[in-house]
GROMACS .gro file of C-alpha atoms in nm:
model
  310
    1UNK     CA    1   0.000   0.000   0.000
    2UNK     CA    2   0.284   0.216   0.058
    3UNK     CA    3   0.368   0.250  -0.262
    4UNK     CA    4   0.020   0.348  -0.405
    5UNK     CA    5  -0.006   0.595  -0.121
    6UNK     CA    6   0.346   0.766  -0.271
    7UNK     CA    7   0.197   0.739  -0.668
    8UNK     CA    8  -0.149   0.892  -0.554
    9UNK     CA    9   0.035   1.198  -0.390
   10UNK     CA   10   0.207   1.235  -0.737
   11UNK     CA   11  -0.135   1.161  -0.963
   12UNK     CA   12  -0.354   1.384  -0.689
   13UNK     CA   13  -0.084   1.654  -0.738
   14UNK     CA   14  -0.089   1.707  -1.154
   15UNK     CA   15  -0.422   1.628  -1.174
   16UNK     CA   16  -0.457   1.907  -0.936
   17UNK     CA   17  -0.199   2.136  -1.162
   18UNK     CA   18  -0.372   2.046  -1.474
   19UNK     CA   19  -0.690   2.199  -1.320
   20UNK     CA   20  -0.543   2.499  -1.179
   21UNK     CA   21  -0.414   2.586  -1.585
   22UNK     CA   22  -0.743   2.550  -1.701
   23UNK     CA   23  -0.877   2.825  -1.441
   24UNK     CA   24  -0.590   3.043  -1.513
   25UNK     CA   25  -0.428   3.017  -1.187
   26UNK     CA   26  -0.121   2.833  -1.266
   27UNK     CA   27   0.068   3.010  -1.604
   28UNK     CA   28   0.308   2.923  -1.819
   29UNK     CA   29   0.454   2.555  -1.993
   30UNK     CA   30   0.390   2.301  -1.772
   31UNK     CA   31   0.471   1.903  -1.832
   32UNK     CA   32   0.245   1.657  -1.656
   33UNK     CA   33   0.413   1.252  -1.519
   34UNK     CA   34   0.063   1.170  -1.524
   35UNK     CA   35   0.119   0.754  -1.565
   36UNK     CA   36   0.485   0.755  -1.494
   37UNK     CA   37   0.456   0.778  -1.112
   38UNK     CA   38   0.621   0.449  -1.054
   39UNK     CA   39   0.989   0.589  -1.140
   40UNK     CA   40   1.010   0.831  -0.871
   41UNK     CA   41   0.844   0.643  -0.628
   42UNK     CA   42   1.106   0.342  -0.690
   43UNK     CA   43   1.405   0.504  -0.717
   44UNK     CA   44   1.412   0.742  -0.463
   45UNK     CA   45   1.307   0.554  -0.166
   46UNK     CA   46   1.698   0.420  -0.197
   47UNK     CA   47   1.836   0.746  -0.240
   48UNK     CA   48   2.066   0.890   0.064
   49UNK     CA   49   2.046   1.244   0.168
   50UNK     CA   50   2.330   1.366   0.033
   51UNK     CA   51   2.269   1.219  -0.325
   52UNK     CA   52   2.161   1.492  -0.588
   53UNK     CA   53   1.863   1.455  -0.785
   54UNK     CA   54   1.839   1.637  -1.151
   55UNK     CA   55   1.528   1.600  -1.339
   56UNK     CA   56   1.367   1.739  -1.682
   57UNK     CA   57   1.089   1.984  -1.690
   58UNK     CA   58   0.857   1.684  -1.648
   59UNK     CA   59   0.989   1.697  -1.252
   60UNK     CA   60   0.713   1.736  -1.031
   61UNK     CA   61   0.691   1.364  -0.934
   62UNK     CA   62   1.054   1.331  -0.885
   63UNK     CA   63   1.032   1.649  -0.626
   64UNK     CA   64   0.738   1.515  -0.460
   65UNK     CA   65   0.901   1.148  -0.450
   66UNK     CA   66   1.247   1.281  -0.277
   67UNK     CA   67   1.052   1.461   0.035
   68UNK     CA   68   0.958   1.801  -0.144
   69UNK     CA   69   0.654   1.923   0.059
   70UNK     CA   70   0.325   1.999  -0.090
   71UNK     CA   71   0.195   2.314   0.010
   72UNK     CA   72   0.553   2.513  -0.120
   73UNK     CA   73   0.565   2.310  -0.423
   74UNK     CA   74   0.205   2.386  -0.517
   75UNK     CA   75   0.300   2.783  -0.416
   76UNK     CA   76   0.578   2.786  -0.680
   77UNK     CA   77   0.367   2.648  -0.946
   78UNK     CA   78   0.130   2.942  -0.793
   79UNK     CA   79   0.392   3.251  -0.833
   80UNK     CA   80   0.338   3.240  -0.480
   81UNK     CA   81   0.653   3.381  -0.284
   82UNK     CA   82   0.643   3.107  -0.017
   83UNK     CA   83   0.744   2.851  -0.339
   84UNK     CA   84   1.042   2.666  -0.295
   85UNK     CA   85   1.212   2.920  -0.472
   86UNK     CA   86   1.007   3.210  -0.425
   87UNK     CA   87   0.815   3.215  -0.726
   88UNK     CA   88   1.061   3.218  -0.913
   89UNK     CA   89   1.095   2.936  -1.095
   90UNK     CA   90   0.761   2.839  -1.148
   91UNK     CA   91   0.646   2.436  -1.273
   92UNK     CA   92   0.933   2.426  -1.513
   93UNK     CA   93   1.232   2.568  -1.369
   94UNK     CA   94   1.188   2.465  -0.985
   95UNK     CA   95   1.455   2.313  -0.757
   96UNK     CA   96   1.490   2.195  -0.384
   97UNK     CA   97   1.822   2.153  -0.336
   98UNK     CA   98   1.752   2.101   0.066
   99UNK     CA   99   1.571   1.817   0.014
  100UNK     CA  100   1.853   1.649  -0.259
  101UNK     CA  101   1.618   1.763  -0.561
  102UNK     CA  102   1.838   1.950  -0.734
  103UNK     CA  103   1.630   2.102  -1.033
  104UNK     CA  104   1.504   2.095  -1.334
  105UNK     CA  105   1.621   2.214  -1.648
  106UNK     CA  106   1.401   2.335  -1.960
  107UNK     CA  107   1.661   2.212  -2.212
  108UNK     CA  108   1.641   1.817  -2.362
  109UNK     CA  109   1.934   1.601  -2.168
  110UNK     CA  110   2.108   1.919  -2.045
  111UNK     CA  111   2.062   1.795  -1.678
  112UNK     CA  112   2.296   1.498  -1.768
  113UNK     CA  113   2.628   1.710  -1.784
  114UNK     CA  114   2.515   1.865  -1.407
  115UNK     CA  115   2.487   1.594  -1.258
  116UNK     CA  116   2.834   1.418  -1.354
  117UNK     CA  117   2.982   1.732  -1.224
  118UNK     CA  118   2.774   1.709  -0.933
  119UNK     CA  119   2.956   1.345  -0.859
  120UNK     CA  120   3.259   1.483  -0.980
  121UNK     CA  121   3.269   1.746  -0.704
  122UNK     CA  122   3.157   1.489  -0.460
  123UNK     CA  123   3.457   1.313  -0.549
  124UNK     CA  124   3.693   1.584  -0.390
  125UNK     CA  125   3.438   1.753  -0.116
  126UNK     CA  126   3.434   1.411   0.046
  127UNK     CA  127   3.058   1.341   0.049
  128UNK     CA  128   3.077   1.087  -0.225
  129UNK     CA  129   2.762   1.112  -0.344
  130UNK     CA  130   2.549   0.953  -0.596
  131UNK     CA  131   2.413   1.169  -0.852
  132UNK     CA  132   2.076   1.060  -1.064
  133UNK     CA  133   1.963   1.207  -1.365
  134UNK     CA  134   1.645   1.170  -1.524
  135UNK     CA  135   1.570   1.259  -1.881
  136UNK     CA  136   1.340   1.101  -2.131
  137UNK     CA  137   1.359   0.906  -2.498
  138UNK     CA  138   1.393   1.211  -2.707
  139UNK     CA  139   1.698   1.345  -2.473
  140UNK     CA  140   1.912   0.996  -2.581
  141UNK     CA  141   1.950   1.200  -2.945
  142UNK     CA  142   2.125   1.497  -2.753
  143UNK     CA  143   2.501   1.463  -2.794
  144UNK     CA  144   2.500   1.607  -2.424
  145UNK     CA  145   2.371   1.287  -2.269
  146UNK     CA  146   2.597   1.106  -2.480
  147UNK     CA  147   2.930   1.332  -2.339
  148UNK     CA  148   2.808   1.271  -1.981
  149UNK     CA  149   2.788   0.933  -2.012
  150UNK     CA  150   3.101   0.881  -2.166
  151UNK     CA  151   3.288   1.116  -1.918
  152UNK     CA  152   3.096   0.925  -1.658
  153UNK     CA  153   3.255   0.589  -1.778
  154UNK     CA  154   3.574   0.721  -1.868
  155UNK     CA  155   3.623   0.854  -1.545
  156UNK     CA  156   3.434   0.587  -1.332
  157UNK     CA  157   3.212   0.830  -1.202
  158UNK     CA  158   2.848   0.745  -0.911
  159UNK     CA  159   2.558   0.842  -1.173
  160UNK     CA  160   2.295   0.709  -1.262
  161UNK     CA  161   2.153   0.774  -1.596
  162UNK     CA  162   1.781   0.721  -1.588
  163UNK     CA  163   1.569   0.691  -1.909
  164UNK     CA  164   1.170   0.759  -1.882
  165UNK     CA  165   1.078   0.599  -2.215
  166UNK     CA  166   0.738   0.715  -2.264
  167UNK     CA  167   0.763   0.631  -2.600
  168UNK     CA  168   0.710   0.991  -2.757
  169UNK     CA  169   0.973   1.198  -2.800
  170UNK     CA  170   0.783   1.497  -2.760
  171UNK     CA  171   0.550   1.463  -3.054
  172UNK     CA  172   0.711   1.227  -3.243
  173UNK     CA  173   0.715   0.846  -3.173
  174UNK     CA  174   1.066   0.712  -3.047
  175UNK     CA  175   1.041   0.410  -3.330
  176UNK     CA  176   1.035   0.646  -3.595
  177UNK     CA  177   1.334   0.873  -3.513
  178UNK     CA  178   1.597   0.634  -3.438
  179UNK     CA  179   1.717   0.273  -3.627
  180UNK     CA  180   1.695   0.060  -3.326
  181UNK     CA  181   1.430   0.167  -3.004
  182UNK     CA  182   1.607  -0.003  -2.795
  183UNK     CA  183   1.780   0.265  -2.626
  184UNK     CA  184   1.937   0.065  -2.346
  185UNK     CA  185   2.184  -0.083  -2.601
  186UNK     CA  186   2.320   0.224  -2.684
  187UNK     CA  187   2.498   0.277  -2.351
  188UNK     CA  188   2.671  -0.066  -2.386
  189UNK     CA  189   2.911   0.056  -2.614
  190UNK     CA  190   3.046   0.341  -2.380
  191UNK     CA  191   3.120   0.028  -2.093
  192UNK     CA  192   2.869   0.130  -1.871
  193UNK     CA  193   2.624  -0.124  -1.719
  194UNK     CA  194   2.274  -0.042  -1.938
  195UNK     CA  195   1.924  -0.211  -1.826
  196UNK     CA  196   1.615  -0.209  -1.947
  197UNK     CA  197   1.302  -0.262  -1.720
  198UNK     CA  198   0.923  -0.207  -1.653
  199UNK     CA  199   0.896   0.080  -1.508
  200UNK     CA  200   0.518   0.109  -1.432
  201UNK     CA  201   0.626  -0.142  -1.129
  202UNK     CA  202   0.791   0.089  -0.827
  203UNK     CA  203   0.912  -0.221  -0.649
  204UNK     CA  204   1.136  -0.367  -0.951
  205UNK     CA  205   1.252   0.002  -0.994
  206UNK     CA  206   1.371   0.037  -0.632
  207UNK     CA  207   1.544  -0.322  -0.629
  208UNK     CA  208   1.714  -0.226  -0.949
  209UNK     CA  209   1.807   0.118  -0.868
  210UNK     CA  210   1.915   0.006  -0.528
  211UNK     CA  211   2.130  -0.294  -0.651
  212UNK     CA  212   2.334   0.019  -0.929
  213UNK     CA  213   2.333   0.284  -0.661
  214UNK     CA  214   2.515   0.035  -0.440
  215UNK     CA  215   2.741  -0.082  -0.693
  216UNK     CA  216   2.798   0.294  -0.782
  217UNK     CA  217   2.871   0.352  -0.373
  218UNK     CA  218   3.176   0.105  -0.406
  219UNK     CA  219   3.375   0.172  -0.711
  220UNK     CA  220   3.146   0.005  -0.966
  221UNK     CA  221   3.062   0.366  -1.205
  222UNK     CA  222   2.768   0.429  -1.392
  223UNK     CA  223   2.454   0.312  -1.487
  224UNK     CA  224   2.169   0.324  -1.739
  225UNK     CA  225   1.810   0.284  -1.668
  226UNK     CA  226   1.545   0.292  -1.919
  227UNK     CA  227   1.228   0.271  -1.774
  228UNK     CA  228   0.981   0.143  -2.011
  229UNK     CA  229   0.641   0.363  -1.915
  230UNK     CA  230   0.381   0.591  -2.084
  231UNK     CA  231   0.218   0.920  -2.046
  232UNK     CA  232  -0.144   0.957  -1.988
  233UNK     CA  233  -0.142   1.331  -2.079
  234UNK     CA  234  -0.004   1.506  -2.391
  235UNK     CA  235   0.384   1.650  -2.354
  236UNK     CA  236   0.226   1.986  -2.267
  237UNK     CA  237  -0.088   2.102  -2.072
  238UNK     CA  238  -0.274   2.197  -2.409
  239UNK     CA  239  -0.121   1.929  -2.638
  240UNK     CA  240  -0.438   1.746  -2.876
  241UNK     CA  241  -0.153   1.493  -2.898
  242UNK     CA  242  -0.243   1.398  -3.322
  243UNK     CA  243  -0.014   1.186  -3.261
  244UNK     CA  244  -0.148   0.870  -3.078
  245UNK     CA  245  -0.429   0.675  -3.118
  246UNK     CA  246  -0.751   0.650  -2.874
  247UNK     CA  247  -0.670   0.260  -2.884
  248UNK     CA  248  -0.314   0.341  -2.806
  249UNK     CA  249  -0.384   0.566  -2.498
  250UNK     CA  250  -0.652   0.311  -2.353
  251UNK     CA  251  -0.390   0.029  -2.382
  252UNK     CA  252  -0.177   0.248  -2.194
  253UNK     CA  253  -0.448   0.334  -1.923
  254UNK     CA  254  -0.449  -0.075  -1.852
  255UNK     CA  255  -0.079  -0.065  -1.794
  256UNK     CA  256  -0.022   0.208  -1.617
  257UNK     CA  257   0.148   0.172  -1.267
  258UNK     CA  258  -0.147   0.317  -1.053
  259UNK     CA  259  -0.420   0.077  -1.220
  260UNK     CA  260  -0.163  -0.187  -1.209
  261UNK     CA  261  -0.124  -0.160  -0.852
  262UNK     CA  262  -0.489  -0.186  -0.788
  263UNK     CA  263  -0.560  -0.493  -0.946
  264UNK     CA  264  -0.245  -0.629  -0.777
  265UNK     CA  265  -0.419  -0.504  -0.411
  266UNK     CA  266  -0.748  -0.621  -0.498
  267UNK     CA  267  -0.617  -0.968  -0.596
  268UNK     CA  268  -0.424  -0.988  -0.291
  269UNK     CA  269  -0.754  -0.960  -0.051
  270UNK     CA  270  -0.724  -0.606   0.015
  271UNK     CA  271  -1.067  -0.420   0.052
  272UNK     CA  272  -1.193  -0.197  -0.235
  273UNK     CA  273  -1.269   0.035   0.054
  274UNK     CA  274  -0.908   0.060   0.205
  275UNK     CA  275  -0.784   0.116  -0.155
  276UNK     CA  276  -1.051   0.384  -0.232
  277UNK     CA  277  -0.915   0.575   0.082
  278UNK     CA  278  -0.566   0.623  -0.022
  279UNK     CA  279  -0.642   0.802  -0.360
  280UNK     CA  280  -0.895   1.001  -0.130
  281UNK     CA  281  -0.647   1.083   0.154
  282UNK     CA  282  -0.401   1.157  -0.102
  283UNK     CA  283  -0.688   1.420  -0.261
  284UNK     CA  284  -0.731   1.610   0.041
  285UNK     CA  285  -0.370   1.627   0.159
  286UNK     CA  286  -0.336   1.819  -0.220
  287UNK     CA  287  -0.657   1.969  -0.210
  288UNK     CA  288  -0.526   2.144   0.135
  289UNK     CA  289  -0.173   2.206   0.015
  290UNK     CA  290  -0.374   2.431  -0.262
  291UNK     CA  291  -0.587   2.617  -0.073
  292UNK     CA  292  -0.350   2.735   0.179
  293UNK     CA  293  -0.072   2.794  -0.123
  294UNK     CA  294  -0.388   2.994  -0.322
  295UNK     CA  295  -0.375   3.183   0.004
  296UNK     CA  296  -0.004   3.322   0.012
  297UNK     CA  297   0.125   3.660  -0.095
  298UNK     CA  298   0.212   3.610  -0.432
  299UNK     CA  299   0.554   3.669  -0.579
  300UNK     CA  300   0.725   4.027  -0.547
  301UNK     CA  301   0.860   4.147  -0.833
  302UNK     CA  302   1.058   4.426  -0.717
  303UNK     CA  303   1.277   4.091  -0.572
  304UNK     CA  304   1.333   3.942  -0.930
  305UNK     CA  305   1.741   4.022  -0.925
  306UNK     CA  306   1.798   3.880  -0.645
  307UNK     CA  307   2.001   3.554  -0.619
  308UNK     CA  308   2.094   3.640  -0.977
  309UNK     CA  309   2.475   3.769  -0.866
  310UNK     CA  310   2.659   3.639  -0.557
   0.00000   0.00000   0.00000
């Protein structure tokens, strides 16, 4: 149950955002995980607190799923100035680097070079951390990933290279912009250790995360993830996504990790009732996080340069 608990916090949370653009109160680009709550969930519940977190744009989940609290979350999306950067950075652009979520960044697979350097400079500051990176199937075409990851190798560095294959690419289906869609072989060739898994299942994605991140702890260097899940939503709030099929998306709904879990629950003897009450605790804890962020002073411009010069 745990685990559905931590992927209803994520779903009740966009769900929650995607409403909050449709009234206007939430501006700006903003990239739902809706169906890809299972990747967070897993791999973070191994991560230590020292270990830095980088994420795409699509990041919400990620900063929910490494101990990001609601309410200042919700108040960033907001342009509130109690976000967890002030308003600042808004649903695209947030970080919280307290809490080992180290940002997102609005540019395909540019997180990748950040965090090498972030496990190169734990190399010499003595905290030795790991460093994740999460990107998605279009970002494995960006000759950025592909320097990280052969720095990362070259110079034996702890990251983990994680792959959200959602299949998409944006707007354009991974199988028909690259020969082989198989993007787990690709790190192979650089020497690094390259896996391919389900990753609508949070409990094979934290014992296979866990097994790399220890490896990564001792001397063993980096890793590559892809985790084989979907999107329920377009790449964009707004999106009419032409490009899939109402066959394909209902396939996907029967796959994805939240349903998945519930027939799991349900086949195990656990009461429709006690199931129905996590996605409804999980509703309220968001619904209250929003009210009292809808609350806050918003954002104050005359503040906008600061933190921009040391």
């Amino acid at each position: 149950m745990a685990d559905l608990r931590a992927m209803w916090r994520i779903r009740a949370f966009e769900e929650k955002t995607q409403a909050l653009c449709g009234t206007g109160d939430i501006r700006g680009s903003v990239h739902l995980c809706i169906g890809q709550e299972a990747g967070p969930v897993g791999a973070c519940g191994v991560l230590e607190g020292s270990d830095a977190l980088f994420a795409t744009y699509r990041g919400h989940g990620w900063a929910i799923a490494r101990g990001t609290p609601l309410r200042p979350l919700m108040a960033e999306l907001l342009g509130r100035s109690t976000g967890v950067n002030g308003g600042r950075g808004g649903s695209a652009y947030l970080s919280a680097p307290e809490y080992g979520f180290h940002g997102e960044n609005s540019i395909v697979g540019a997180g990748a070079p950040i965090a090498v350097g972030a496990a190169l400079a734990g190399r010499y500051d003595g905290s030795h951390r790991i460093a994740l990176t999460v990107f998605g199937d279009g970002a494995m075409n960006q000759g950025s990933v592909h320097e990280a990851m052969n720095f990362a190798a070259a110079t034996c560095l702890p990251v983990l290279f994680i792959c959200e294959n959602n299949r998409w690419s944006e707007l354009t289906p991974i199988k028909d912009a690259v020969g082989n869609d198989a993007l787990a072989d690709r790190p192979r060739a650089l020497g690094m250790t390259s896996v391919r898994i389900d990753g609508n299942d949070p409990d094979l994605v934290r014992r296979t995360i866990g097994d790399l991140t220890a490896a990564a702890r001792t001397g063993g260097g980096p890793a590559f993830v892809e985790l084989a899940t979907q999107r329920l939503v377009g790449h964009y709030v707004g999106d009419p996504q032409q490009y899939r099929t109402r066959e394909e998306l209902a396939a996907d709904r029967e796959q994805e990790p939240i349903a998945r879990a519930v027939r799991e629950l349900t086949a195990a003897g656990i009461a429709a009732e006690e199931i129905a009450a996590v996605e409804k605790n999980a509703r309220e804890e968001v619904e209250q996080a929003t009210q009292a962020a809808l609350a806050d002073p918003p954002a104050d411009s005359d503040s906008a340069r600061e933190h921009v010069y040391a």
